[in-house]
């Protein structure tokens, strides 16, 4: 049965900073109090500056429960970026915004400081629209992914199903909540009456691990970089008897780390889930059942219940036959309504009709498991020859060279490959390997040393910034 | 070079911050550059520069510049 709201399942919230526990009744009351403050806000989309704290969670839940479309924005975002978005989308209010209100807005209170639009005139968001999440637009300005209420709830339920989330689960907020994976951890636990511990310091902070012990946290969600951190920390689940589930999404985790962490979890009777998604799918599309992970290393898993993958081959035909490589299409109830780059587009209905062109390349195996092979668009040119940059990175990982994390970006007629902590000799060897494997001249591969690859708030590699430096 | 000065340089370099930042009084998550990702880069850089290896608890307890100084002194690290 699909929940009508995020709080219907009786979810609980814990504030790891204050130690305050919000039982279901208390949580509903607190959310209701913030929702009541929305009555003074004119109709229209809400912006919510979102941090990993209880106030941010309450504002998001209040907007969702009050059926007000809400855009979740990084609270750490520069004021200029925020003001550009405010000017472009003219939100009815910016929740969690302090400092001087821009022209046309006054200071107000909605679960904390807010800017409230002075004019009641504005675009009325489409009635199905519930959540807007930022993504990078083609021009470099952020745009929003438009998610309907039913898509958000359907995805929360499907995730809870495949992960077996029940009321006994206790999840920490190990990811930013304005990031689709972070939001989905919150949603999928609340709808099943589980507990979410709001803790902002992350896996590198002592308070996080104190919270794991104090609140008997049962699961941990991470993107690939978190797993690099956990490896660095020599993470040992035996030290945390309650923590028996780890989940990974947000980009492909290298196979050796999947094996390492799966083995660590299996050794203590725990489990690891490797998942695949995109913000455009609200975000989850697939999850490998934990018991199949060991023999499906490298896969992205089968589609979630209610969803399906189809491969669009190069000739445009669609197939679910195994081993045909093409663009991955996903169909399911969680697919976005579309994007919004302007205020007017907030009123638009569903333009995708449940189908998402992922832009990822992949194939299905005979069990219907998806195997991703690259991005449709991450293509570089080396002396006029098309080179798939993901394949190139994969090639380096499998080269046998002792390399740190690597990221390849196009640079004119060459490819620049940034490698973490890479000595000159190794850089030469890496360039030679690429030249040999791809049958292209070695001078087309500019392998450079970098202390640490720049990352987006989501933990994914910031390729745009690297392209700027290349 | 005093240990403090060398460590200061490592902080500036690893976190990619301006040399004008008051590094000596910096705490984890005070600035956006010293987030969890920055922390990982920082720990790796300190280990390299001072030729030490931190235990798990030390990595997650390194919550300020001053704590890092104490840890390095405890490990007998030289500038």
Short mmCIF file of C-alpha atoms in Angstrom, two decimals:
data_model
loop_
_atom_site.label_atom_id
_atom_site.label_comp_id
_atom_site.label_asym_id
_atom_site.label_seq_id
_atom_site.Cartn_x
_atom_site.Cartn_y
_atom_site.Cartn_z
CA UNK A 1 0.00 0.00 0.00
CA UNK A 2 1.33 3.39 -0.86
CA UNK A 3 1.53 5.88 1.97
CA UNK A 4 -0.38 9.13 1.55
CA UNK A 5 2.26 11.08 3.40
CA UNK A 6 5.76 10.66 4.77
CA UNK A 7 4.57 10.58 8.38
CA UNK A 8 1.76 8.01 8.02
CA UNK A 9 4.14 5.17 8.85
CA UNK A 10 4.93 6.55 12.30
CA UNK A 11 8.57 7.42 11.69
CA UNK A 12 10.73 8.82 14.48
CA UNK A 13 13.44 11.44 14.45
CA UNK A 14 16.41 11.82 16.78
CA UNK A 15 18.46 15.00 17.09
CA UNK A 16 21.99 13.74 17.74
CA UNK A 17 23.11 17.24 18.73
CA UNK A 18 20.58 17.83 21.51
CA UNK A 19 19.68 14.21 22.21
CA UNK A 20 16.03 15.05 21.68
CA UNK A 21 13.84 12.19 20.47
CA UNK A 22 10.73 12.93 18.40
CA UNK A 23 8.28 10.06 18.81
CA UNK A 24 5.68 9.83 15.99
CA UNK A 25 3.08 11.99 17.77
CA UNK A 26 5.64 14.61 18.71
CA UNK A 27 7.11 14.60 15.20
CA UNK A 28 3.65 15.11 13.66
CA UNK A 29 2.98 17.95 16.08
CA UNK A 30 6.28 19.67 15.33
CA UNK A 31 5.82 19.27 11.59
CA UNK A 32 2.24 20.51 11.93
CA UNK A 33 3.43 23.61 13.78
CA UNK A 34 5.80 24.53 10.96
CA UNK A 35 3.09 23.73 8.39
CA UNK A 36 0.75 26.12 10.23
CA UNK A 37 3.30 28.90 9.76
CA UNK A 38 3.08 28.28 6.02
CA UNK A 39 -0.45 29.67 6.10
CA UNK A 40 1.01 33.18 5.99
CA UNK A 41 3.09 32.39 2.92
CA UNK A 42 1.52 33.27 -0.44
CA UNK A 43 0.79 30.40 -2.86
CA UNK A 44 3.71 29.17 -4.93
CA UNK A 45 6.81 27.04 -4.76
CA UNK A 46 8.92 27.09 -1.60
CA UNK A 47 12.69 27.13 -1.44
CA UNK A 48 14.17 25.37 1.59
CA UNK A 49 17.81 25.98 2.43
CA UNK A 50 18.68 22.58 3.77
CA UNK A 51 21.42 21.60 6.16
CA UNK A 52 21.83 18.35 8.02
CA UNK A 53 19.89 19.48 11.08
CA UNK A 54 16.47 18.92 12.59
CA UNK A 55 15.15 22.37 11.65
CA UNK A 56 15.81 21.61 7.97
CA UNK A 57 14.12 18.21 8.22
CA UNK A 58 11.06 19.72 9.90
CA UNK A 59 10.75 22.41 7.21
CA UNK A 60 10.98 19.83 4.41
CA UNK A 61 8.43 17.55 6.07
CA UNK A 62 6.11 20.48 6.81
CA UNK A 63 6.12 21.55 3.17
CA UNK A 64 5.56 17.97 1.97
CA UNK A 65 2.75 17.25 4.42
CA UNK A 66 1.13 20.62 3.62
CA UNK A 67 1.18 19.70 -0.10
CA UNK A 68 3.41 22.66 -0.87
CA UNK A 69 5.96 22.09 -3.66
CA UNK A 70 9.41 22.53 -2.11
CA UNK A 71 12.85 22.91 -3.65
CA UNK A 72 15.69 21.64 -1.47
CA UNK A 73 18.82 23.78 -1.72
CA UNK A 74 22.26 23.38 -0.21
CA UNK A 75 22.42 25.70 2.80
CA UNK A 76 26.10 26.17 2.05
CA UNK A 77 25.33 27.65 -1.35
CA UNK A 78 26.75 31.13 -2.07
CA UNK A 79 24.32 33.98 -1.62
CA UNK A 80 24.76 35.05 -5.27
CA UNK A 81 23.73 31.60 -6.52
CA UNK A 82 20.71 31.63 -4.23
CA UNK A 83 19.70 35.13 -5.34
CA UNK A 84 19.96 34.10 -9.00
CA UNK A 85 17.60 31.18 -8.31
CA UNK A 86 15.23 33.41 -6.35
CA UNK A 87 15.12 35.90 -9.23
CA UNK A 88 14.55 33.12 -11.80
CA UNK A 89 11.90 31.08 -9.94
CA UNK A 90 10.35 33.74 -7.66
CA UNK A 91 9.57 31.31 -4.81
CA UNK A 92 6.74 32.19 -2.41
CA UNK A 93 9.27 31.91 0.40
CA UNK A 94 12.85 30.92 1.08
CA UNK A 95 12.87 28.87 4.28
CA UNK A 96 15.97 28.84 6.42
CA UNK A 97 17.18 32.09 4.86
CA UNK A 98 18.70 34.67 7.14
CA UNK A 99 20.42 37.94 6.33
CA UNK A 100 18.88 40.75 4.34
CA UNK A 101 15.89 39.72 2.27
CA UNK A 102 16.23 40.59 -1.43
CA UNK A 103 13.91 43.06 -3.10
CA UNK A 104 10.30 41.90 -3.15
CA UNK A 105 10.75 39.78 -0.01
CA UNK A 106 10.34 40.48 3.69
CA UNK A 107 11.74 38.70 6.69
CA UNK A 108 9.40 36.12 8.23
CA UNK A 109 9.29 32.95 10.29
CA UNK A 110 8.51 29.46 8.99
CA UNK A 111 10.19 26.90 11.23
CA UNK A 112 13.05 29.39 11.56
CA UNK A 113 14.02 32.53 9.67
CA UNK A 114 12.58 32.90 6.18
CA UNK A 115 12.19 35.35 3.33
CA UNK A 116 8.56 35.68 2.33
CA UNK A 117 7.53 37.11 -1.04
CA UNK A 118 5.58 40.34 -0.64
CA UNK A 119 3.44 39.89 -3.73
CA UNK A 120 0.76 37.22 -3.79
CA UNK A 121 1.07 36.99 -7.58
CA UNK A 122 3.16 34.16 -8.87
CA UNK A 123 3.09 30.95 -10.86
CA UNK A 124 1.02 28.24 -9.18
CA UNK A 125 3.03 25.02 -9.22
CA UNK A 126 1.40 21.99 -10.84
CA UNK A 127 -0.77 20.26 -8.20
CA UNK A 128 1.20 16.98 -8.56
CA UNK A 129 4.55 18.69 -7.95
CA UNK A 130 6.01 17.94 -4.51
CA UNK A 131 9.81 18.11 -4.50
CA UNK A 132 12.34 19.95 -6.65
CA UNK A 133 15.97 18.92 -6.51
CA UNK A 134 18.80 20.89 -8.09
CA UNK A 135 20.94 19.50 -10.86
CA UNK A 136 23.42 21.17 -13.13
CA UNK A 137 21.93 22.65 -16.27
CA UNK A 138 23.56 22.72 -19.69
CA UNK A 139 24.41 26.40 -19.35
CA UNK A 140 26.09 25.92 -15.98
CA UNK A 141 23.16 27.40 -14.05
CA UNK A 142 21.36 24.95 -11.82
CA UNK A 143 17.97 23.66 -12.91
CA UNK A 144 15.44 21.60 -10.98
CA UNK A 145 14.28 18.04 -11.32
CA UNK A 146 10.49 18.06 -10.79
CA UNK A 147 9.28 15.12 -8.69
CA UNK A 148 5.61 14.43 -8.08
CA UNK A 149 4.26 13.47 -4.70
CA UNK A 150 3.35 10.01 -5.99
CA UNK A 151 6.86 9.52 -7.44
CA UNK A 152 8.54 10.43 -4.13
CA UNK A 153 6.24 8.15 -2.14
CA UNK A 154 6.42 5.27 -4.63
CA UNK A 155 10.22 5.40 -4.57
CA UNK A 156 10.34 5.55 -0.76
CA UNK A 157 8.13 2.45 -0.57
CA UNK A 158 10.05 0.52 -3.23
CA UNK A 159 13.38 1.28 -1.53
CA UNK A 160 11.97 0.22 1.83
CA UNK A 161 10.78 -3.03 0.21
CA UNK A 162 14.09 -4.03 -1.34
CA UNK A 163 16.14 -3.03 1.70
CA UNK A 164 13.67 -4.65 4.09
CA UNK A 165 13.30 -1.48 6.15
CA UNK A 166 11.03 -1.91 9.16
CA UNK A 167 10.29 0.03 12.35
CA UNK A 168 13.37 -1.43 14.05
CA UNK A 169 15.78 0.24 11.63
CA UNK A 170 17.81 3.27 12.75
CA UNK A 171 19.50 5.27 9.98
CA UNK A 172 21.82 8.25 10.34
CA UNK A 173 21.84 11.20 7.96
CA UNK A 174 25.25 10.43 6.49
CA UNK A 175 24.47 12.38 3.30
CA UNK A 176 23.24 15.92 2.61
CA UNK A 177 19.43 16.03 2.63
CA UNK A 178 19.18 18.24 -0.47
CA UNK A 179 20.96 15.45 -2.33
CA UNK A 180 18.50 12.89 -3.72
CA UNK A 181 20.17 9.89 -2.05
CA UNK A 182 20.13 11.66 1.33
CA UNK A 183 16.47 12.59 0.88
CA UNK A 184 15.59 9.02 -0.07
CA UNK A 185 17.21 7.60 3.07
CA UNK A 186 15.05 9.92 5.15
CA UNK A 187 11.86 9.18 3.19
CA UNK A 188 12.25 5.41 2.98
CA UNK A 189 12.80 5.13 6.73
CA UNK A 190 10.01 7.47 7.78
CA UNK A 191 7.36 5.69 5.67
CA UNK A 192 8.13 2.42 7.48
CA UNK A 193 8.05 3.85 10.99
CA UNK A 194 11.83 3.59 11.34
CA UNK A 195 14.10 6.06 13.13
CA UNK A 196 16.30 8.66 11.47
CA UNK A 197 19.14 10.09 13.53
CA UNK A 198 19.98 13.59 12.35
CA UNK A 199 23.74 13.95 12.65
CA UNK A 200 25.75 16.40 10.60
CA UNK A 201 29.44 15.69 11.15
CA UNK A 202 29.67 12.69 8.81
CA UNK A 203 31.76 9.52 8.91
CA UNK A 204 34.99 11.47 9.45
CA UNK A 205 33.70 13.03 12.68
CA UNK A 206 33.79 11.59 16.19
CA UNK A 207 30.17 12.69 16.91
CA UNK A 208 28.98 10.47 14.07
CA UNK A 209 30.47 7.32 15.58
CA UNK A 210 29.32 8.32 19.05
CA UNK A 211 25.79 8.54 17.62
CA UNK A 212 26.18 5.12 15.97
CA UNK A 213 26.85 3.61 19.40
CA UNK A 214 24.45 5.73 21.44
CA UNK A 215 21.42 5.29 19.19
CA UNK A 216 22.29 1.78 18.03
CA UNK A 217 22.32 2.78 14.40
CA UNK A 218 21.57 -0.15 12.12
CA UNK A 219 22.54 1.09 8.66
CA UNK A 220 24.87 3.44 6.86
CA UNK A 221 24.45 4.98 3.40
CA UNK A 222 27.41 6.16 1.37
CA UNK A 223 28.59 7.26 -2.05
CA UNK A 224 31.87 5.88 -3.41
CA UNK A 225 33.95 8.51 -1.66
CA UNK A 226 32.50 7.49 1.71
CA UNK A 227 33.73 3.99 1.08
CA UNK A 228 37.18 5.34 0.30
CA UNK A 229 36.96 7.14 3.67
CA UNK A 230 35.75 4.04 5.49
CA UNK A 231 38.62 2.10 3.99
CA UNK A 232 40.98 4.82 5.16
CA UNK A 233 39.42 4.54 8.63
CA UNK A 234 39.89 0.76 8.57
CA UNK A 235 36.16 0.49 9.23
CA UNK A 236 35.37 -2.65 11.19
CA UNK A 237 31.67 -3.46 11.66
CA UNK A 238 32.58 -5.82 14.53
CA UNK A 239 33.12 -2.66 16.62
CA UNK A 240 29.52 -1.57 16.02
CA UNK A 241 27.24 -4.52 16.84
CA UNK A 242 24.04 -2.71 15.82
CA UNK A 243 25.34 -1.62 12.40
CA UNK A 244 24.58 -4.50 10.07
CA UNK A 245 23.47 -2.90 6.79
CA UNK A 246 25.47 -0.67 4.48
CA UNK A 247 24.14 0.77 1.23
CA UNK A 248 26.03 2.31 -1.64
CA UNK A 249 24.85 4.49 -4.51
CA UNK A 250 25.80 7.78 -6.11
CA UNK A 251 28.11 6.38 -8.77
CA UNK A 252 29.98 3.18 -9.37
CA UNK A 253 32.11 1.96 -6.47
CA UNK A 254 35.21 0.18 -7.66
CA UNK A 255 34.78 -3.57 -7.63
CA UNK A 256 37.59 -4.27 -5.15
CA UNK A 257 35.93 -2.02 -2.58
CA UNK A 258 32.55 -3.69 -3.14
CA UNK A 259 34.24 -7.02 -2.43
CA UNK A 260 36.12 -5.63 0.58
CA UNK A 261 33.05 -4.14 2.26
CA UNK A 262 30.72 -6.99 1.33
CA UNK A 263 33.20 -9.40 2.94
CA UNK A 264 33.46 -7.23 6.05
CA UNK A 265 29.67 -7.18 6.42
CA UNK A 266 29.21 -10.90 5.69
CA UNK A 267 31.84 -11.71 8.32
CA UNK A 268 29.65 -10.19 11.03
CA UNK A 269 26.35 -11.48 9.69
CA UNK A 270 25.56 -8.15 8.01
CA UNK A 271 24.76 -7.19 4.45
CA UNK A 272 25.66 -4.70 1.77
CA UNK A 273 23.39 -3.29 -0.91
CA UNK A 274 24.77 -1.77 -4.09
CA UNK A 275 22.27 0.47 -5.82
CA UNK A 276 21.86 2.63 -8.89
CA UNK A 277 19.81 5.72 -9.43
CA UNK A 278 19.57 9.27 -10.66
CA UNK A 279 17.93 12.33 -9.16
CA UNK A 280 15.62 12.21 -12.21
CA UNK A 281 14.21 8.91 -10.87
CA UNK A 282 13.58 10.25 -7.41
CA UNK A 283 16.32 8.70 -7.22
CA UNK A 284 16.44 4.93 -6.93
CA UNK A 285 16.13 2.64 -9.99
CA UNK A 286 17.77 -0.60 -8.92
CA UNK A 287 19.29 -2.49 -6.01
CA UNK A 288 21.23 -5.74 -5.95
CA UNK A 289 19.71 -8.04 -3.35
CA UNK A 290 22.41 -8.44 -0.66
CA UNK A 291 22.50 -12.23 -1.04
CA UNK A 292 23.30 -11.90 -4.76
CA UNK A 293 26.00 -9.24 -4.41
CA UNK A 294 28.96 -11.62 -4.23
CA UNK A 295 28.15 -13.16 -7.62
CA UNK A 296 26.96 -9.91 -9.20
CA UNK A 297 29.96 -7.71 -8.48
CA UNK A 298 30.08 -4.87 -10.99
CA UNK A 299 26.34 -4.97 -11.68
CA UNK A 300 23.84 -2.23 -10.85
CA UNK A 301 21.15 -4.79 -10.06
CA UNK A 302 17.61 -5.47 -11.25
CA UNK A 303 15.01 -2.70 -11.49
CA UNK A 304 13.05 -1.89 -8.34
CA UNK A 305 9.63 -3.48 -7.92
CA UNK A 306 7.25 -1.55 -10.18
CA UNK A 307 10.07 -0.44 -12.47
CA UNK A 308 11.77 -1.87 -15.54
CA UNK A 309 14.92 -1.36 -17.57
CA UNK A 310 14.95 -1.41 -21.35
CA UNK A 311 18.02 -1.04 -23.55
CA UNK A 312 17.81 1.20 -26.58
CA UNK A 313 20.28 -0.21 -29.07
CA UNK A 314 22.27 1.91 -31.48
CA UNK A 315 19.70 1.34 -34.25
CA UNK A 316 16.98 2.76 -32.00
CA UNK A 317 15.22 -0.53 -31.27
CA UNK A 318 14.33 -1.28 -27.66
CA UNK A 319 15.14 -4.62 -26.12
CA UNK A 320 15.33 -6.51 -22.87
CA UNK A 321 17.40 -9.26 -24.51
CA UNK A 322 20.64 -9.94 -22.63
CA UNK A 323 24.00 -8.54 -23.70
CA UNK A 324 22.79 -5.83 -26.05
CA UNK A 325 24.62 -2.61 -25.23
CA UNK A 326 22.77 0.67 -25.59
CA UNK A 327 21.26 3.53 -23.71
CA UNK A 328 19.55 2.51 -20.49
CA UNK A 329 15.89 3.49 -20.33
CA UNK A 330 14.02 3.19 -17.06
CA UNK A 331 10.27 3.02 -16.73
CA UNK A 332 8.56 3.31 -13.37
CA UNK A 333 6.26 5.31 -11.12
CA UNK A 334 9.21 7.24 -9.66
CA UNK A 335 10.36 8.97 -12.86
CA UNK A 336 10.36 12.77 -12.70
CA UNK A 337 7.73 14.98 -14.31
CA UNK A 338 10.51 16.85 -16.12
CA UNK A 339 12.94 19.68 -15.49
CA UNK A 340 12.26 23.29 -14.58
CA UNK A 341 14.62 26.01 -15.71
CA UNK A 342 12.17 28.86 -15.26
CA UNK A 343 9.26 29.90 -13.09
CA UNK A 344 6.73 29.10 -15.83
CA UNK A 345 7.88 25.47 -16.01
CA UNK A 346 6.83 24.94 -12.37
CA UNK A 347 3.24 24.81 -13.62
CA UNK A 348 3.93 22.14 -16.23
CA UNK A 349 2.50 18.66 -15.89
CA UNK A 350 4.21 15.34 -16.46
CA UNK A 351 6.28 15.49 -19.65
CA UNK A 352 8.07 12.13 -19.22
CA UNK A 353 5.14 9.75 -18.73
CA UNK A 354 7.13 7.40 -16.53
CA UNK A 355 10.07 6.98 -18.90
CA UNK A 356 13.58 8.19 -18.21
CA UNK A 357 16.40 8.29 -20.73
CA UNK A 358 19.25 7.84 -18.28
CA UNK A 359 22.07 8.86 -20.60
CA UNK A 360 23.91 5.82 -19.24
CA UNK A 361 25.14 3.03 -21.46
CA UNK A 362 24.65 -0.52 -20.34
CA UNK A 363 23.41 -4.01 -20.97
CA UNK A 364 21.15 -6.48 -19.18
CA UNK A 365 22.36 -9.95 -18.29
CA UNK A 366 20.30 -13.14 -18.49
CA UNK A 367 18.98 -12.50 -14.96
CA UNK A 368 17.77 -9.04 -15.92
CA UNK A 369 20.54 -7.35 -13.93
CA UNK A 370 21.81 -4.11 -15.36
CA UNK A 371 25.51 -3.65 -16.08
CA UNK A 372 26.56 -0.10 -16.76
CA UNK A 373 29.32 0.43 -19.27
CA UNK A 374 29.59 4.20 -19.41
CA UNK A 375 27.88 7.47 -20.09
CA UNK A 376 26.36 8.33 -23.42
CA UNK A 377 27.92 11.75 -23.26
CA UNK A 378 31.20 11.44 -21.39
CA UNK A 379 33.10 11.27 -24.62
CA UNK A 380 36.48 12.81 -25.33
CA UNK A 381 38.44 13.03 -28.52
CA UNK A 382 42.04 12.10 -28.93
CA UNK A 383 43.32 13.36 -32.23
CA UNK A 384 39.82 13.09 -33.65
CA UNK A 385 39.12 9.62 -32.28
CA UNK A 386 36.15 9.28 -29.96
CA UNK A 387 37.19 7.95 -26.56
CA UNK A 388 34.70 6.99 -23.89
CA UNK A 389 36.12 8.68 -20.80
CA UNK A 390 34.51 6.24 -18.38
CA UNK A 391 35.97 3.32 -20.28
CA UNK A 392 39.33 5.05 -20.14
CA UNK A 393 39.11 5.39 -16.36
CA UNK A 394 38.02 1.77 -16.10
CA UNK A 395 40.98 0.77 -18.24
CA UNK A 396 43.37 2.48 -15.84
CA UNK A 397 41.76 0.82 -12.85
CA UNK A 398 42.23 -2.56 -14.48
CA UNK A 399 45.73 -1.80 -15.75
CA UNK A 400 47.62 -3.35 -12.87
CA UNK A 401 49.35 -0.03 -12.23
CA UNK A 402 49.27 1.13 -8.62
CA UNK A 403 47.16 4.24 -9.20
CA UNK A 404 45.07 6.45 -6.96
CA UNK A 405 41.61 7.63 -7.98
CA UNK A 406 41.62 8.87 -11.59
CA UNK A 407 39.34 11.18 -13.54
CA UNK A 408 39.52 11.83 -17.28
CA UNK A 409 38.22 14.97 -18.94
CA UNK A 410 38.27 16.13 -22.56
CA UNK A 411 40.77 18.86 -23.40
CA UNK A 412 40.59 19.85 -27.03
CA UNK A 413 42.12 17.07 -29.07
CA UNK A 414 43.56 15.40 -26.01
CA UNK A 415 42.37 13.86 -22.82
CA UNK A 416 43.62 15.06 -19.47
CA UNK A 417 43.68 12.37 -16.81
CA UNK A 418 43.99 13.54 -13.22
CA UNK A 419 45.38 10.91 -10.86
CA UNK A 420 45.60 11.35 -7.11
CA UNK A 421 49.12 11.22 -5.66
CA UNK A 422 50.80 10.02 -8.81
CA UNK A 423 54.56 10.05 -9.29
CA UNK A 424 56.08 11.09 -12.61
CA UNK A 425 57.16 7.57 -13.58
CA UNK A 426 53.69 6.17 -12.91
CA UNK A 427 52.13 8.98 -14.93
CA UNK A 428 54.27 8.06 -17.91
CA UNK A 429 53.40 4.39 -17.51
CA UNK A 430 49.69 5.26 -17.33
CA UNK A 431 49.87 7.31 -20.53
CA UNK A 432 51.74 4.51 -22.28
CA UNK A 433 49.16 1.95 -21.16
CA UNK A 434 46.30 4.07 -22.50
CA UNK A 435 48.09 4.61 -25.79
CA UNK A 436 48.69 0.90 -26.23
CA UNK A 437 45.20 -0.23 -25.27
CA UNK A 438 43.41 2.43 -27.31
CA UNK A 439 45.85 2.36 -30.23
CA UNK A 440 46.41 6.08 -30.08
CA UNK A 441 49.51 8.18 -29.73
CA UNK A 442 50.86 8.55 -26.23
CA UNK A 443 50.97 12.35 -26.52
CA UNK A 444 47.16 12.36 -26.62
CA UNK A 445 47.04 11.42 -22.95
CA UNK A 446 48.08 14.12 -20.54
CA UNK A 447 48.29 12.38 -17.18
CA UNK A 448 48.62 14.84 -14.33
CA UNK A 449 49.10 14.57 -10.60
CA UNK A 450 46.46 15.98 -8.25
CA UNK A 451 46.31 15.92 -4.45
CA UNK A 452 42.62 15.14 -4.33
CA UNK A 453 39.99 15.08 -7.05
CA UNK A 454 37.50 17.94 -6.58
CA UNK A 455 34.09 16.68 -5.50
CA UNK A 456 30.54 17.89 -5.70
CA UNK A 457 28.52 18.07 -2.44
CA UNK A 458 27.14 14.68 -3.43
CA UNK A 459 30.62 13.19 -3.26
CA UNK A 460 30.77 12.62 -7.00
CA UNK A 461 33.75 13.82 -8.97
CA UNK A 462 33.34 17.41 -10.12
CA UNK A 463 34.20 16.89 -13.78
CA UNK A 464 33.17 20.41 -14.70
CA UNK A 465 35.75 21.92 -12.39
CA UNK A 466 38.39 19.54 -13.73
CA UNK A 467 37.53 20.53 -17.30
CA UNK A 468 38.06 24.14 -16.27
CA UNK A 469 41.53 23.28 -15.01
CA UNK A 470 42.45 21.14 -18.01
CA UNK B 1 60.94 24.90 10.85
CA UNK B 2 58.79 24.47 13.92
CA UNK B 3 56.23 21.68 13.83
CA UNK B 4 53.40 24.23 14.03
CA UNK B 5 54.65 26.11 10.99
CA UNK B 6 55.08 23.01 8.89
CA UNK B 7 51.65 21.73 9.90
CA UNK B 8 50.18 25.10 9.09
CA UNK B 9 51.54 24.82 5.55
CA UNK B 10 50.14 21.30 5.21
CA UNK B 11 46.68 22.55 6.28
CA UNK B 12 46.77 25.42 3.81
CA UNK B 13 47.90 23.18 0.96
CA UNK B 14 45.69 20.13 1.68
CA UNK B 15 42.51 22.11 2.35
CA UNK B 16 43.21 24.57 -0.44
CA UNK B 17 42.63 27.54 1.85
CA UNK B 18 44.02 31.04 1.82
CA UNK B 19 47.24 31.56 3.79
CA UNK B 20 45.49 34.39 5.64
CA UNK B 21 43.14 31.95 7.40
CA UNK B 22 43.69 31.66 11.15
CA UNK B 23 44.77 28.03 10.86
CA UNK B 24 45.99 27.66 14.45
CA UNK B 25 42.45 28.12 15.76
CA UNK B 26 40.72 26.12 13.05
CA UNK B 27 38.28 23.36 13.99
CA UNK B 28 36.77 20.58 11.87
CA UNK B 29 33.76 21.86 9.87
CA UNK B 30 34.48 25.50 10.84
CA UNK B 31 35.01 26.23 7.17
CA UNK B 32 33.52 24.49 4.16
CA UNK B 33 36.97 23.44 2.93
CA UNK B 34 37.44 21.32 6.05
CA UNK B 35 34.52 18.97 5.52
CA UNK B 36 34.72 15.19 5.54
CA UNK B 37 36.28 15.10 2.09
CA UNK B 38 38.81 17.75 3.06
CA UNK B 39 39.54 15.84 6.24
CA UNK B 40 40.52 12.76 4.29
CA UNK B 41 42.89 14.77 2.09
CA UNK B 42 44.28 16.52 5.15
CA UNK B 43 44.98 13.32 7.06
CA UNK B 44 46.71 11.80 4.04
CA UNK B 45 48.84 14.92 3.59
CA UNK B 46 49.87 15.06 7.25
CA UNK B 47 50.84 11.39 7.19
CA UNK B 48 52.96 11.95 4.10
CA UNK B 49 54.65 15.13 5.27
CA UNK B 50 55.45 13.92 8.77
CA UNK B 51 55.98 10.27 7.89
CA UNK B 52 53.52 9.03 10.49
CA UNK B 53 50.47 6.79 10.42
CA UNK B 54 47.36 7.64 12.38
CA UNK B 55 45.12 5.05 14.00
CA UNK B 56 41.38 5.05 13.18
CA UNK B 57 40.50 6.84 16.42
CA UNK B 58 43.11 9.49 15.77
CA UNK B 59 41.71 10.19 12.31
CA UNK B 60 38.21 10.80 13.65
CA UNK B 61 39.41 12.63 16.75
CA UNK B 62 41.55 15.11 14.82
CA UNK B 63 38.96 17.81 15.35
CA UNK B 64 41.20 20.89 15.34
CA UNK B 65 44.63 22.15 14.38
CA UNK B 66 45.66 22.06 18.04
CA UNK B 67 44.60 18.42 18.41
CA UNK B 68 46.64 17.59 15.31
CA UNK B 69 49.70 19.25 16.87
CA UNK B 70 49.25 17.21 20.06
CA UNK B 71 48.86 14.00 18.10
CA UNK B 72 51.98 14.64 16.05
CA UNK B 73 53.99 15.45 19.17
CA UNK B 74 52.64 12.28 20.75
CA UNK B 75 53.87 10.31 17.76
CA UNK B 76 57.28 11.94 18.08
CA UNK B 77 56.98 13.60 14.67
CA UNK B 78 59.65 16.13 13.72
CA UNK B 79 59.17 19.17 11.56
#
